[in-house]
XYZ file of C-alpha atoms in Angstrom:
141
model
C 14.282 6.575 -17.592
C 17.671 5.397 -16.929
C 18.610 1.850 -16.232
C 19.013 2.217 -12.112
C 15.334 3.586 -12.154
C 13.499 0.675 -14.854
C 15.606 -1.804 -12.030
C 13.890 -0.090 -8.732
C 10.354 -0.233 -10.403
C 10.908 -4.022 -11.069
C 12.498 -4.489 -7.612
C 9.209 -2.202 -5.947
C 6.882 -4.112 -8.297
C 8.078 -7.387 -6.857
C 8.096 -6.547 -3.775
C 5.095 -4.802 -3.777
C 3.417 -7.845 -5.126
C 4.877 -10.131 -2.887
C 3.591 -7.903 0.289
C 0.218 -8.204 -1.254
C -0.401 -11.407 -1.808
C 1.080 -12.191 1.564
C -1.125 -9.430 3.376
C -4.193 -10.459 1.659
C -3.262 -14.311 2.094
C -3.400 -13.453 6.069
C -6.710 -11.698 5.664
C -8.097 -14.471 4.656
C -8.907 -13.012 1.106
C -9.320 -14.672 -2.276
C -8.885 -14.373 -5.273
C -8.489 -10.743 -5.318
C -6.112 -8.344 -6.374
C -5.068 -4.489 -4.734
C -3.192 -2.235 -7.511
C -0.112 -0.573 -6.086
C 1.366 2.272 -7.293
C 4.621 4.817 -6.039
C 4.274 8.788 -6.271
C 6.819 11.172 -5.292
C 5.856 13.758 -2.656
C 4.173 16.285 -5.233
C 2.009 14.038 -6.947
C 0.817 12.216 -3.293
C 0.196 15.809 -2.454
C -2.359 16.745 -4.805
C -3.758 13.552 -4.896
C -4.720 14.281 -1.129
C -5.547 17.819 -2.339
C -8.227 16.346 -4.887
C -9.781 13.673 -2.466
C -9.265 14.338 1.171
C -9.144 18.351 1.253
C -9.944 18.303 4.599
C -7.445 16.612 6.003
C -4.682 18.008 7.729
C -1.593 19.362 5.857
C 0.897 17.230 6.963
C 3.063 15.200 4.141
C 1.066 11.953 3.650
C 2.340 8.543 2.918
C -0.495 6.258 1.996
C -3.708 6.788 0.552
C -5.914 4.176 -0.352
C -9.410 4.317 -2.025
C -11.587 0.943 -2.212
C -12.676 -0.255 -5.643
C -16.299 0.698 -6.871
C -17.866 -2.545 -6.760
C -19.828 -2.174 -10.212
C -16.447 -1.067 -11.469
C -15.834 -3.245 -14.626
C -11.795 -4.657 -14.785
C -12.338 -7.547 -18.234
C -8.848 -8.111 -18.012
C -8.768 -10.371 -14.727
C -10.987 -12.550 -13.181
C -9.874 -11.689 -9.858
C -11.591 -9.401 -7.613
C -10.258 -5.656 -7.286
C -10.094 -4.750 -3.759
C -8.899 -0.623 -4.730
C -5.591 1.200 -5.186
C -2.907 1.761 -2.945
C -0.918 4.771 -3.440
C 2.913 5.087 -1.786
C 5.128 7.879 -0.964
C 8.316 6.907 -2.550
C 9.921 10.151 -1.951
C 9.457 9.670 2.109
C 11.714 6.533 2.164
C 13.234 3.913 0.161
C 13.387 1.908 2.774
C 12.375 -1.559 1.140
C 10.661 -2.251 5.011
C 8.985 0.820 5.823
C 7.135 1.089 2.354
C 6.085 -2.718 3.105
C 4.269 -1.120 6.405
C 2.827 1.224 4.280
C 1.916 -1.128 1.452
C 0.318 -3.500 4.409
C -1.200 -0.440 6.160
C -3.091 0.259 2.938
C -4.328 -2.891 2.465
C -5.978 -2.615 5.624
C -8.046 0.532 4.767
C -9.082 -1.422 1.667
C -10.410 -4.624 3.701
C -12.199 -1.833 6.494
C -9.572 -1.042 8.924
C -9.413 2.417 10.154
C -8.051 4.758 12.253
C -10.932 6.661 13.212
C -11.014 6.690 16.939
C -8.624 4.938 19.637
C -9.882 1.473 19.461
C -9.899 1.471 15.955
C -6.282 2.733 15.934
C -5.199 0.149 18.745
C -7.238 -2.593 16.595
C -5.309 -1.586 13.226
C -1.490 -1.664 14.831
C -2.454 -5.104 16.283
C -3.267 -6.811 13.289
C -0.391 -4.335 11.438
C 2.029 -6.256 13.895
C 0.632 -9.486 13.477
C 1.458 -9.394 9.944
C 4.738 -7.927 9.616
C 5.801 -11.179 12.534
C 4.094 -13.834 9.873
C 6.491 -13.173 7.135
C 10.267 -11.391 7.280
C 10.661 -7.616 6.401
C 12.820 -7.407 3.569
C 16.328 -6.453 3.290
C 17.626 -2.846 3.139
C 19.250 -1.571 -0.524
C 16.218 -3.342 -2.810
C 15.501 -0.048 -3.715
């Protein structure tokens, strides 16, 4: 790994963390923790393959899957809401992988997209939270 890549996983990790505890602060949830972690294209791809095989082909950008709630994590006290998974190879855009950071972290507190209202319900509260704290600035990445 060369030094330019070890400094853009820092940069993602702190950002990353930063839009989480910020997201989940707005929720209203506590003491809990979402693990975040950047694929390229390929590997989002078969993780879609393996999960969601019915889904439509189109290239995907965020997957998240909600934490088990027997699922045992000794390490930290703090509650595991699920994983987060992000497209890096879409964008680098420090912003748009916030969206899709926050846009996770939705599905894992019960959001969805499955029919209108729950689409119109999800951008509203999407919106709401990008206005309560600044997008950040272009180049962290």
């Amino acid at each position: 790994m060369s030094l330019r890549q070890a400094h853009r996983n820092k940069d993602r990790k702190i950002l990353s963390d930063v839009i989480m505890r910020r997201t989940l602060d707005f929720l209203g949830v506590k003491n809990a923790v979402v693990e975040v972690v950047f694929l390229d294209g390929r590997r989002m791809k078969a993780l879609k393959k393996s999960f969601l095989p019915a889904e439509r082909k189109a290239p995907v950008d965020v997957l998240a899957f909600v934490e088990p709630p027997d699922f045992p994590h000794p390490q930290s006290k703090k509650k595991q809401l699920g994983e987060v998974y992000l497209n890096s190879g879409l964008t680098r855009d420090p912003a748009e992988l916030s969206r899709l950071l926050v846009h996770g972290i939705l599905h894992l507190a019960g959001y969805t997209h499955d029919g209108k209202n729950d689409t119109l319900k999800m951008k509203n509260i999407e919106k709401r939270i990008e206005k309560t704290f600044p997008i950040f600035p272009k180049n962290v990445f």
